[in-house]
Amino acid sequence: MTYATSRTDFEYVEMHGERIAYREAGSGEVVVLLHGMAGSSDSWQQIIPLLAHRYRVIAPDLLGHGRSDKPRSDYSLGAFAAGLRDLLDELDISRVTLVGHSLGGGVAMQFLYQHPEYCQRLVLVSSGGLGPDVGWILRLLSAPGAEFVLPLIAPNVVLAIGNRIRSWLRATRLGSPQAEQSWQAYSSLSDPPTRSAFLRTLRSVVDYRGQSVSALSRLRLRAETPTLVIWGDQDPIIPVDHGHAVHEARPNSTLTVLPRLGHFPHVEAPAEVAAAIDEFITGSRRDEEYAADQLPPTECGTGGGEDLPEVVLEQRSIIEGLVEDLEARQQTAVAVGLLMGLRGCSHTAADNEFRAAVDETGIAAKDLARALVAEASTDTTADAVPTHAHREQVQARWARLLAVRGRDDNHDSASIPAQTRVRFGRENEAMIC
């Protein structure tokens, strides 16, 4: 069930008893933006309008984050991937370009692994899930007992002071986008349901040794999916080496390393990241169209096959020749059988007579066979038993036919008497074929 709101604000969809918030803007091909841990779709605010000029952009708040519900639930990568699939089904979306930042990158890779039919392209922005390296703060927070410490490090007094400082930094334009995102994540932990969901999410992918889930061993799967990797070269949380590892594991991927940027390149340089994503989608679309143009037609048209590849035309010609030869053999066998009945001779004698007639008259075997069957069918029905008189008549017609054909220098099957050709073409076609 969807709760309609302004297209520039949030919309909500209820799934499995939980309410999921998402932003939507633009139209066209669908681009889905997945935020990181302790974040929300707010982190995509600057990039959404840049992409919405050409695409339909969907930016959900993952379950347990932002304005979505925060139940006591499963916050594993697999659960997030299944939830994203259900959201796309609810919105009647079947194919997407999936963009994931940090935790969202891990969700995106899991989604590609679980539901590849939905994922047309993959974009990883400072993605998690590619190795153990991660910031020490997240390692500490994943330790047992962190739930008792977190309320102490984010008290209301500290939050109030921090918010006043943040407002002043915004006004003087001295703040940094990375510090802004870090503060939003920190301040969100003052809310008990958010804090609980954060810890469940964190512990599903991180422990005291670092990231506990890695997709490196599966990156070679679904290698045909176009992939773009974006990283800041000064990322203090997940090192840029992880981006190079993706590129090495997926040689056909595109790696874009942005200088002097940290863990939030889409916030620190939204125009550059939006341009990279747009260029990537446009380029992969051209590749897809080019590949489609190289495929042979899947259906034969009625124009004689002029557009078919040469190898297909050759195969069709061979098949047609085999069919024609088979028909000629069938027709000849019928004619030889008739001669056996007319002459009262053996199969060998009748076959020799028929072949001699072909050589003498120059008539193609199948045409001569058709003519003989047509003559034998004259003045009788399919169910009648040929009489002696009828056999004599046919023999006489056969002799006249051979005599006429023997004197014909053109040896063209079209010179078979018109009456005989008409009879064969209409009355006796079923008998021959």
CSV table of C-alpha atoms in Angstrom, one decimal:
chain,number,residue,atom,x,y,z
A,1,MET,CA,0.0,0.0,0.0
A,2,THR,CA,1.4,3.4,-1.0
A,3,TYR,CA,0.8,6.6,0.8
A,4,ALA,CA,0.8,9.4,-1.8
A,5,THR,CA,2.8,12.5,-0.9
A,6,SER,CA,4.6,15.2,-3.0
A,7,ARG,CA,6.9,13.9,-5.6
A,8,THR,CA,9.6,16.1,-4.2
A,9,ASP,CA,9.0,14.9,-0.7
A,10,PHE,CA,8.8,11.4,0.7
A,11,GLU,CA,6.5,8.6,-0.3
A,12,TYR,CA,5.7,5.5,1.8
A,13,VAL,CA,4.9,1.9,1.0
A,14,GLU,CA,3.8,-0.7,3.5
A,15,MET,CA,5.4,-4.1,3.1
A,16,HIS,CA,5.0,-7.1,5.5
A,17,GLY,CA,3.6,-4.8,8.1
A,18,GLU,CA,6.5,-2.3,8.0
A,19,ARG,CA,6.5,1.2,6.4
A,20,ILE,CA,9.3,2.0,4.1
A,21,ALA,CA,10.1,5.6,3.1
A,22,TYR,CA,11.5,6.6,-0.3
A,23,ARG,CA,12.1,9.6,-2.5
A,24,GLU,CA,11.2,9.6,-6.1
A,25,ALA,CA,11.9,12.0,-8.9
A,26,GLY,CA,12.1,12.1,-12.7
A,27,SER,CA,11.1,9.7,-15.4
A,28,GLY,CA,12.7,7.2,-17.8
A,29,GLU,CA,15.1,4.4,-17.0
A,30,VAL,CA,15.1,3.6,-13.3
A,31,VAL,CA,18.1,4.4,-11.1
A,32,VAL,CA,17.9,3.2,-7.5
A,33,LEU,CA,20.2,4.9,-4.9
A,34,LEU,CA,21.1,3.0,-1.7
A,35,HIS,CA,22.6,4.8,1.2
A,36,GLY,CA,25.1,3.7,3.8
A,37,MET,CA,25.0,2.5,7.4
A,38,ALA,CA,23.4,4.9,9.9
A,39,GLY,CA,22.5,7.1,6.9
A,40,SER,CA,19.4,7.7,4.8
A,41,SER,CA,18.2,8.9,1.5
A,42,ASP,CA,19.2,12.5,2.6
A,43,SER,CA,22.7,11.7,1.5
A,44,TRP,CA,21.5,11.6,-2.1
A,45,GLN,CA,19.6,15.0,-1.9
A,46,GLN,CA,22.1,16.8,-4.1
A,47,ILE,CA,22.5,14.1,-6.7
A,48,ILE,CA,18.8,13.2,-7.1
A,49,PRO,CA,17.9,16.4,-9.1
A,50,LEU,CA,21.0,16.0,-11.3
A,51,LEU,CA,20.0,12.5,-12.3
A,52,ALA,CA,16.2,13.1,-12.5
A,53,HIS,CA,16.6,15.2,-15.6
A,54,ARG,CA,17.1,11.9,-17.6
A,55,TYR,CA,16.1,9.1,-15.3
A,56,ARG,CA,13.4,8.0,-12.8
A,57,VAL,CA,15.3,8.1,-9.5
A,58,ILE,CA,14.2,6.0,-6.5
A,59,ALA,CA,16.1,6.6,-3.2
A,60,PRO,CA,14.7,4.5,-0.3
A,61,ASP,CA,15.4,4.7,3.4
A,62,LEU,CA,16.5,1.1,4.1
A,63,LEU,CA,14.6,-0.6,6.9
A,64,GLY,CA,15.9,0.6,10.3
A,65,HIS,CA,17.2,3.9,8.7
A,66,GLY,CA,15.9,7.4,8.2
A,67,ARG,CA,12.1,7.7,8.1
A,68,SER,CA,11.5,4.0,7.6
A,69,ASP,CA,10.3,1.8,10.4
A,70,LYS,CA,12.9,0.3,12.8
A,71,PRO,CA,11.5,-3.0,14.0
A,72,ARG,CA,13.4,-5.7,15.9
A,73,SER,CA,14.1,-7.6,12.7
A,74,ASP,CA,16.7,-9.2,10.3
A,75,TYR,CA,19.2,-6.6,9.1
A,76,SER,CA,21.5,-8.8,7.1
A,77,LEU,CA,22.5,-8.1,3.5
A,78,GLY,CA,20.2,-10.8,2.3
A,79,ALA,CA,17.3,-9.4,4.1
A,80,PHE,CA,18.0,-5.9,2.7
A,81,ALA,CA,18.2,-7.4,-0.8
A,82,ALA,CA,14.9,-9.2,-0.4
A,83,GLY,CA,13.3,-6.0,0.9
A,84,LEU,CA,14.6,-4.1,-2.1
A,85,ARG,CA,13.1,-6.7,-4.5
A,86,ASP,CA,9.7,-6.4,-2.7
A,87,LEU,CA,9.9,-2.6,-3.0
A,88,LEU,CA,10.6,-2.8,-6.7
A,89,ASP,CA,7.7,-5.2,-7.2
A,90,GLU,CA,5.4,-2.9,-5.3
A,91,LEU,CA,6.4,0.0,-7.6
A,92,ASP,CA,6.1,-2.3,-10.7
A,93,ILE,CA,9.7,-1.9,-11.6
A,94,SER,CA,11.5,-4.8,-13.3
A,95,ARG,CA,14.9,-3.5,-14.3
A,96,VAL,CA,17.2,-0.9,-12.6
A,97,THR,CA,20.6,0.6,-12.5
A,98,LEU,CA,21.6,0.0,-8.9
A,99,VAL,CA,23.8,2.5,-7.1
A,100,GLY,CA,25.1,1.6,-3.6
A,101,HIS,CA,27.2,3.6,-1.2
A,102,SER,CA,29.1,1.9,1.7
A,103,LEU,CA,26.6,-0.5,3.2
A,104,GLY,CA,24.4,0.2,0.3
A,105,GLY,CA,27.1,-1.1,-2.0
A,106,GLY,CA,27.1,-4.4,-0.1
A,107,VAL,CA,23.3,-4.6,-0.4
A,108,ALA,CA,23.6,-3.9,-4.2
A,109,MET,CA,26.1,-6.7,-4.7
A,110,GLN,CA,24.0,-9.1,-2.6
A,111,PHE,CA,21.0,-8.0,-4.7
A,112,LEU,CA,22.8,-8.7,-7.9
A,113,TYR,CA,23.7,-12.2,-6.6
A,114,GLN,CA,20.2,-13.0,-5.4
A,115,HIS,CA,18.1,-11.3,-8.0
A,116,PRO,CA,20.2,-10.7,-11.2
A,117,GLU,CA,17.1,-10.4,-13.4
A,118,TYR,CA,16.3,-7.0,-11.8
A,119,CYS,CA,19.8,-5.6,-12.1
A,120,GLN,CA,20.7,-4.0,-15.4
A,121,ARG,CA,23.8,-2.2,-14.2
A,122,LEU,CA,25.8,-1.9,-11.0
A,123,VAL,CA,27.4,1.2,-9.5
A,124,LEU,CA,29.5,0.9,-6.3
A,125,VAL,CA,30.4,4.1,-4.4
A,126,SER,CA,33.0,3.6,-1.7
A,127,SER,CA,31.4,0.2,-1.2
A,128,GLY,CA,31.5,-2.0,1.8
A,129,GLY,CA,31.7,-5.8,1.6
A,130,LEU,CA,35.0,-6.0,-0.3
A,131,GLY,CA,37.6,-6.8,2.4
A,132,PRO,CA,38.2,-6.6,6.2
A,133,ASP,CA,39.5,-3.1,6.2
A,134,VAL,CA,37.1,-0.6,8.0
A,135,GLY,CA,37.4,2.4,10.3
A,136,TRP,CA,38.3,1.6,14.0
A,137,ILE,CA,35.2,3.3,15.3
A,138,LEU,CA,32.9,0.8,13.6
A,139,ARG,CA,35.0,-2.0,15.0
A,140,LEU,CA,34.6,-0.7,18.5
A,141,LEU,CA,30.9,-0.2,18.1
A,142,SER,CA,30.4,-3.8,17.0
A,143,ALA,CA,31.8,-5.1,20.2
A,144,PRO,CA,29.6,-6.6,22.9
A,145,GLY,CA,28.2,-4.0,25.4
A,146,ALA,CA,28.2,-1.1,22.8
A,147,GLU,CA,24.5,-0.8,23.3
A,148,PHE,CA,25.2,0.4,26.9
A,149,VAL,CA,27.9,2.9,25.8
A,150,LEU,CA,26.1,4.5,22.8
A,151,PRO,CA,23.5,6.4,24.9
A,152,LEU,CA,26.4,7.9,26.9
A,153,ILE,CA,28.3,9.2,23.8
A,154,ALA,CA,25.3,10.8,22.2
A,155,PRO,CA,23.4,12.7,25.1
A,156,ASN,CA,20.9,15.4,24.3
A,157,VAL,CA,23.2,18.2,25.6
A,158,VAL,CA,26.0,17.2,23.2
A,159,LEU,CA,23.6,17.0,20.3
A,160,ALA,CA,22.2,20.4,21.0
A,161,ILE,CA,25.7,22.0,21.1
A,162,GLY,CA,26.7,20.1,18.0
A,163,ASN,CA,23.6,21.2,16.1
A,164,ARG,CA,24.3,24.9,16.9
A,165,ILE,CA,27.9,24.5,15.7
A,166,ARG,CA,26.7,22.8,12.5
A,167,SER,CA,24.3,25.6,11.8
A,168,TRP,CA,27.1,28.2,12.3
A,169,LEU,CA,29.4,26.2,10.0
A,170,ARG,CA,26.7,26.0,7.3
A,171,ALA,CA,26.1,29.7,7.5
A,172,THR,CA,29.8,30.5,7.2
A,173,ARG,CA,30.3,27.8,4.6
A,174,LEU,CA,33.2,26.4,6.6
A,175,GLY,CA,31.8,23.0,7.2
A,176,SER,CA,32.7,20.0,5.1
A,177,PRO,CA,30.2,17.6,3.4
A,178,GLN,CA,31.9,14.6,5.0
A,179,ALA,CA,31.7,16.1,8.5
A,180,GLU,CA,28.0,16.8,7.9
A,181,GLN,CA,27.3,13.2,7.0
A,182,SER,CA,29.3,11.9,9.9
A,183,TRP,CA,27.4,14.2,12.3
A,184,GLN,CA,24.0,13.1,10.9
A,185,ALA,CA,24.9,9.5,11.5
A,186,TYR,CA,26.2,10.2,15.0
A,187,SER,CA,23.2,12.3,16.0
A,188,SER,CA,20.7,9.7,14.7
A,189,LEU,CA,22.0,7.3,17.4
A,190,SER,CA,20.4,9.3,20.1
A,191,ASP,CA,17.1,7.7,19.1
A,192,PRO,CA,16.7,4.2,20.8
A,193,PRO,CA,15.0,2.4,17.9
A,194,THR,CA,17.5,3.8,15.4
A,195,ARG,CA,20.4,2.8,17.7
A,196,SER,CA,19.1,-0.7,18.1
A,197,ALA,CA,18.6,-1.1,14.3
A,198,PHE,CA,22.1,0.4,13.7
A,199,LEU,CA,23.8,-2.2,16.1
A,200,ARG,CA,21.9,-5.1,14.4
A,201,THR,CA,23.0,-3.9,11.0
A,202,LEU,CA,26.6,-3.2,12.0
A,203,ARG,CA,27.0,-6.6,13.7
A,204,SER,CA,25.7,-8.4,10.6
A,205,VAL,CA,28.7,-7.2,8.6
A,206,VAL,CA,31.4,-6.0,11.0
A,207,ASP,CA,33.2,-7.4,14.1
A,208,TYR,CA,36.2,-6.4,16.1
A,209,ARG,CA,38.5,-7.6,13.3
A,210,GLY,CA,36.8,-5.6,10.6
A,211,GLN,CA,34.3,-6.4,7.9
A,212,SER,CA,33.1,-9.9,8.3
A,213,VAL,CA,31.3,-10.2,4.9
A,214,SER,CA,33.2,-10.1,1.6
A,215,ALA,CA,31.9,-10.4,-1.9
A,216,LEU,CA,35.3,-10.6,-3.5
A,217,SER,CA,35.0,-14.4,-4.1
A,218,ARG,CA,31.7,-13.8,-6.0
A,219,LEU,CA,32.6,-10.8,-8.1
A,220,ARG,CA,33.4,-12.9,-11.1
A,221,LEU,CA,29.8,-14.1,-11.1
A,222,ARG,CA,27.4,-12.1,-13.3
A,223,ALA,CA,30.5,-10.5,-14.9
A,224,GLU,CA,28.3,-9.6,-17.9
A,225,THR,CA,26.6,-6.9,-15.8
A,226,PRO,CA,28.1,-3.5,-16.6
A,227,THR,CA,29.8,-2.2,-13.4
A,228,LEU,CA,31.1,1.3,-12.4
A,229,VAL,CA,33.2,1.7,-9.3
A,230,ILE,CA,33.6,5.3,-7.8
A,231,TRP,CA,36.0,6.0,-4.9
A,232,GLY,CA,37.6,8.9,-3.2
A,233,ASP,CA,41.3,8.5,-3.0
A,234,GLN,CA,41.3,9.8,0.6
A,235,ASP,CA,38.6,7.6,2.0
A,236,PRO,CA,39.4,7.2,5.8
A,237,ILE,CA,36.7,4.5,6.4
A,238,ILE,CA,37.1,2.0,3.5
A,239,PRO,CA,40.4,2.4,1.6
A,240,VAL,CA,40.5,3.0,-2.2
A,241,ASP,CA,42.4,-0.3,-2.5
A,242,HIS,CA,39.0,-2.0,-2.3
A,243,GLY,CA,38.0,-0.2,-5.5
A,244,HIS,CA,41.0,-1.5,-7.3
A,245,ALA,CA,40.2,-5.0,-6.0
A,246,VAL,CA,36.8,-4.8,-7.6
A,247,HIS,CA,38.3,-3.6,-10.9
A,248,GLU,CA,40.8,-6.4,-10.9
A,249,ALA,CA,38.1,-9.0,-10.1
A,250,ARG,CA,35.8,-7.6,-12.8
A,251,PRO,CA,38.2,-6.5,-15.7
A,252,ASN,CA,35.3,-5.2,-17.8
A,253,SER,CA,34.3,-2.7,-15.0
A,254,THR,CA,35.0,1.0,-15.0
A,255,LEU,CA,37.0,2.4,-12.1
A,256,THR,CA,36.8,6.2,-11.3
A,257,VAL,CA,39.0,7.5,-8.5
A,258,LEU,CA,38.2,11.0,-7.5
A,259,PRO,CA,41.1,13.0,-6.1
A,260,ARG,CA,41.0,14.7,-2.6
A,261,LEU,CA,37.6,13.1,-1.8
A,262,GLY,CA,36.8,11.0,1.3
A,263,HIS,CA,34.1,8.4,2.0
A,264,PHE,CA,31.1,10.4,0.6
A,265,PRO,CA,32.1,11.4,-3.0
A,266,HIS,CA,28.4,11.8,-3.9
A,267,VAL,CA,28.0,14.4,-1.2
A,268,GLU,CA,31.5,16.0,-1.6
A,269,ALA,CA,31.3,16.2,-5.4
A,270,PRO,CA,27.7,15.5,-6.5
A,271,ALA,CA,28.1,17.0,-10.0
A,272,GLU,CA,31.1,14.8,-10.8
A,273,VAL,CA,29.5,11.7,-9.5
A,274,ALA,CA,26.2,12.3,-11.3
A,275,ALA,CA,28.2,13.0,-14.5
A,276,ALA,CA,30.1,9.7,-14.1
A,277,ILE,CA,26.9,7.7,-13.5
A,278,ASP,CA,25.2,9.3,-16.5
A,279,GLU,CA,28.1,8.7,-18.8
A,280,PHE,CA,28.3,5.1,-17.6
A,281,ILE,CA,24.6,4.5,-18.3
A,282,THR,CA,24.8,6.1,-21.7
A,283,GLY,CA,27.9,4.2,-22.7
A,284,SER,CA,26.6,0.8,-21.6
A,285,ARG,CA,23.3,1.5,-23.4
A,286,ARG,CA,25.2,2.1,-26.6
A,287,ASP,CA,27.1,-1.1,-26.1
A,288,GLU,CA,23.8,-3.0,-25.5
A,289,GLU,CA,22.3,-1.5,-28.7
A,290,TYR,CA,25.4,-2.3,-30.7
A,291,ALA,CA,25.4,-5.9,-29.4
A,292,ALA,CA,21.7,-6.3,-30.3
A,293,ASP,CA,22.4,-5.1,-33.9
A,294,GLN,CA,25.0,-7.8,-34.3
A,295,LEU,CA,22.5,-10.6,-33.5
A,296,PRO,CA,20.9,-12.5,-36.4
A,297,PRO,CA,17.1,-12.1,-36.9
A,298,THR,CA,15.2,-14.5,-34.7
A,299,GLU,CA,12.4,-14.8,-37.3
A,300,CYS,CA,12.4,-15.3,-41.0
A,301,GLY,CA,10.5,-12.7,-42.9
A,302,THR,CA,8.4,-13.1,-46.1
A,303,GLY,CA,10.9,-11.2,-48.3
A,304,GLY,CA,12.8,-14.3,-49.3
A,305,GLY,CA,15.5,-14.2,-46.6
A,306,GLU,CA,17.5,-11.3,-48.1
A,307,ASP,CA,18.5,-10.1,-44.6
A,308,LEU,CA,19.6,-13.5,-43.3
A,309,PRO,CA,23.3,-14.2,-42.7
A,310,GLU,CA,25.0,-16.1,-45.5
A,311,VAL,CA,25.6,-19.2,-43.4
A,312,VAL,CA,21.8,-19.4,-42.7
A,313,LEU,CA,21.0,-19.0,-46.4
A,314,GLU,CA,23.5,-21.8,-47.3
A,315,GLN,CA,21.9,-24.1,-44.7
A,316,ARG,CA,18.4,-23.3,-45.9
A,317,SER,CA,19.5,-24.0,-49.5
A,318,ILE,CA,20.9,-27.4,-48.5
A,319,ILE,CA,17.7,-28.3,-46.6
A,320,GLU,CA,15.6,-27.2,-49.6
A,321,GLY,CA,17.7,-29.4,-51.9
A,322,LEU,CA,17.3,-32.4,-49.6
A,323,VAL,CA,13.6,-31.9,-49.5
A,324,GLU,CA,13.4,-31.6,-53.3
A,325,ASP,CA,15.5,-34.8,-53.8
A,326,LEU,CA,13.2,-36.7,-51.4
A,327,GLU,CA,10.1,-35.6,-53.2
A,328,ALA,CA,11.7,-36.7,-56.6
A,329,ARG,CA,12.5,-40.1,-55.1
A,330,GLN,CA,9.0,-40.5,-53.8
A,331,GLN,CA,7.4,-39.5,-57.1
A,332,THR,CA,9.8,-41.8,-59.0
A,333,ALA,CA,8.9,-44.8,-56.7
A,334,VAL,CA,5.2,-44.2,-57.4
A,335,ALA,CA,5.8,-44.1,-61.2
A,336,VAL,CA,7.9,-47.3,-61.1
A,337,GLY,CA,5.1,-49.0,-59.1
A,338,LEU,CA,2.6,-47.9,-61.8
A,339,LEU,CA,4.8,-49.3,-64.6
A,340,MET,CA,5.0,-52.6,-62.7
A,341,GLY,CA,1.2,-52.8,-62.7
A,342,LEU,CA,0.9,-51.7,-66.3
A,343,ARG,CA,3.5,-54.1,-67.7
A,344,GLY,CA,3.1,-56.9,-65.3
A,345,CYS,CA,6.9,-56.9,-64.8
A,346,SER,CA,9.4,-56.9,-62.0
A,347,HIS,CA,10.5,-53.8,-60.1
A,348,THR,CA,13.9,-53.9,-61.8
A,349,ALA,CA,12.4,-54.0,-65.3
A,350,ALA,CA,10.0,-51.2,-64.5
A,351,ASP,CA,12.8,-49.1,-62.9
A,352,ASN,CA,15.0,-49.6,-66.0
A,353,GLU,CA,12.1,-48.6,-68.3
A,354,PHE,CA,11.5,-45.5,-66.3
A,355,ARG,CA,15.1,-44.5,-66.2
A,356,ALA,CA,15.5,-45.2,-70.0
A,357,ALA,CA,12.4,-42.9,-70.6
A,358,VAL,CA,14.0,-40.2,-68.6
A,359,ASP,CA,17.3,-40.4,-70.6
A,360,GLU,CA,15.5,-40.6,-73.9
A,361,THR,CA,13.1,-37.7,-73.4
A,362,GLY,CA,15.3,-35.5,-71.3
A,363,ILE,CA,12.3,-34.9,-68.9
A,364,ALA,CA,13.2,-34.5,-65.3
A,365,ALA,CA,12.4,-37.7,-63.4
A,366,LYS,CA,9.9,-36.0,-61.0
A,367,ASP,CA,8.1,-34.3,-64.0
A,368,LEU,CA,7.9,-37.6,-66.0
A,369,ALA,CA,6.6,-39.4,-62.9
A,370,ARG,CA,3.9,-36.8,-62.3
A,371,ALA,CA,2.8,-37.1,-66.0
A,372,LEU,CA,2.6,-40.9,-65.7
A,373,VAL,CA,0.5,-40.7,-62.6
A,374,ALA,CA,-1.8,-38.1,-64.2
A,375,GLU,CA,-2.3,-40.3,-67.2
A,376,ALA,CA,-3.0,-43.4,-65.0
A,377,SER,CA,-5.5,-41.4,-63.0
A,378,THR,CA,-7.6,-40.5,-66.1
A,379,ASP,CA,-11.1,-41.9,-66.3
A,380,THR,CA,-10.9,-43.7,-63.0
A,381,THR,CA,-11.4,-42.9,-59.3
A,382,ALA,CA,-9.2,-43.4,-56.3
A,383,ASP,CA,-11.3,-46.4,-55.2
A,384,ALA,CA,-11.7,-48.1,-58.6
A,385,VAL,CA,-9.8,-51.2,-59.6
A,386,PRO,CA,-8.0,-50.6,-62.9
A,387,THR,CA,-9.3,-52.9,-65.7
A,388,HIS,CA,-7.4,-54.5,-68.5
A,389,ALA,CA,-8.8,-51.9,-70.9
A,390,HIS,CA,-7.8,-49.1,-68.6
A,391,ARG,CA,-4.3,-50.4,-68.4
A,392,GLU,CA,-4.1,-50.6,-72.2
A,393,GLN,CA,-5.3,-47.0,-72.5
A,394,VAL,CA,-2.6,-45.8,-70.0
A,395,GLN,CA,0.1,-47.7,-71.9
A,396,ALA,CA,-1.0,-46.1,-75.1
A,397,ARG,CA,-1.0,-42.6,-73.5
A,398,TRP,CA,2.4,-43.4,-71.9
A,399,ALA,CA,3.7,-44.4,-75.4
A,400,ARG,CA,2.3,-41.2,-77.0
A,401,LEU,CA,3.8,-39.1,-74.2
A,402,LEU,CA,7.2,-40.6,-74.7
A,403,ALA,CA,6.9,-40.2,-78.5
A,404,VAL,CA,5.9,-36.5,-78.2
A,405,ARG,CA,8.6,-35.8,-75.7
A,406,GLY,CA,11.2,-37.8,-77.7
A,407,ARG,CA,10.5,-35.5,-80.7
A,408,ASP,CA,10.7,-32.3,-78.5
A,409,ASP,CA,14.0,-30.6,-78.7
A,410,ASN,CA,13.4,-28.2,-75.9
A,411,HIS,CA,13.1,-30.9,-73.2
A,412,ASP,CA,11.3,-28.4,-71.0
A,413,SER,CA,8.9,-29.7,-68.4
A,414,ALA,CA,6.6,-26.9,-69.4
A,415,SER,CA,5.9,-28.7,-72.7
A,416,ILE,CA,4.1,-31.5,-70.9
A,417,PRO,CA,0.6,-31.3,-72.4
A,418,ALA,CA,-1.4,-28.7,-70.7
A,419,GLN,CA,-4.3,-31.1,-69.9
A,420,THR,CA,-1.8,-33.4,-68.1
A,421,ARG,CA,-0.2,-30.6,-66.1
A,422,VAL,CA,-3.5,-29.2,-65.0
A,423,ARG,CA,-4.7,-32.7,-63.9
A,424,PHE,CA,-1.5,-33.3,-61.9
A,425,GLY,CA,-1.4,-29.9,-60.4
A,426,ARG,CA,-4.9,-30.1,-58.9
A,427,GLU,CA,-6.5,-33.5,-58.9
A,428,ASN,CA,-3.5,-35.8,-58.1
A,429,GLU,CA,-1.3,-33.6,-55.9
A,430,ALA,CA,-2.3,-35.6,-52.7
A,431,MET,CA,-1.6,-38.9,-54.5
A,432,ILE,CA,1.9,-37.9,-55.4
A,433,CYS,CA,3.0,-36.1,-52.3
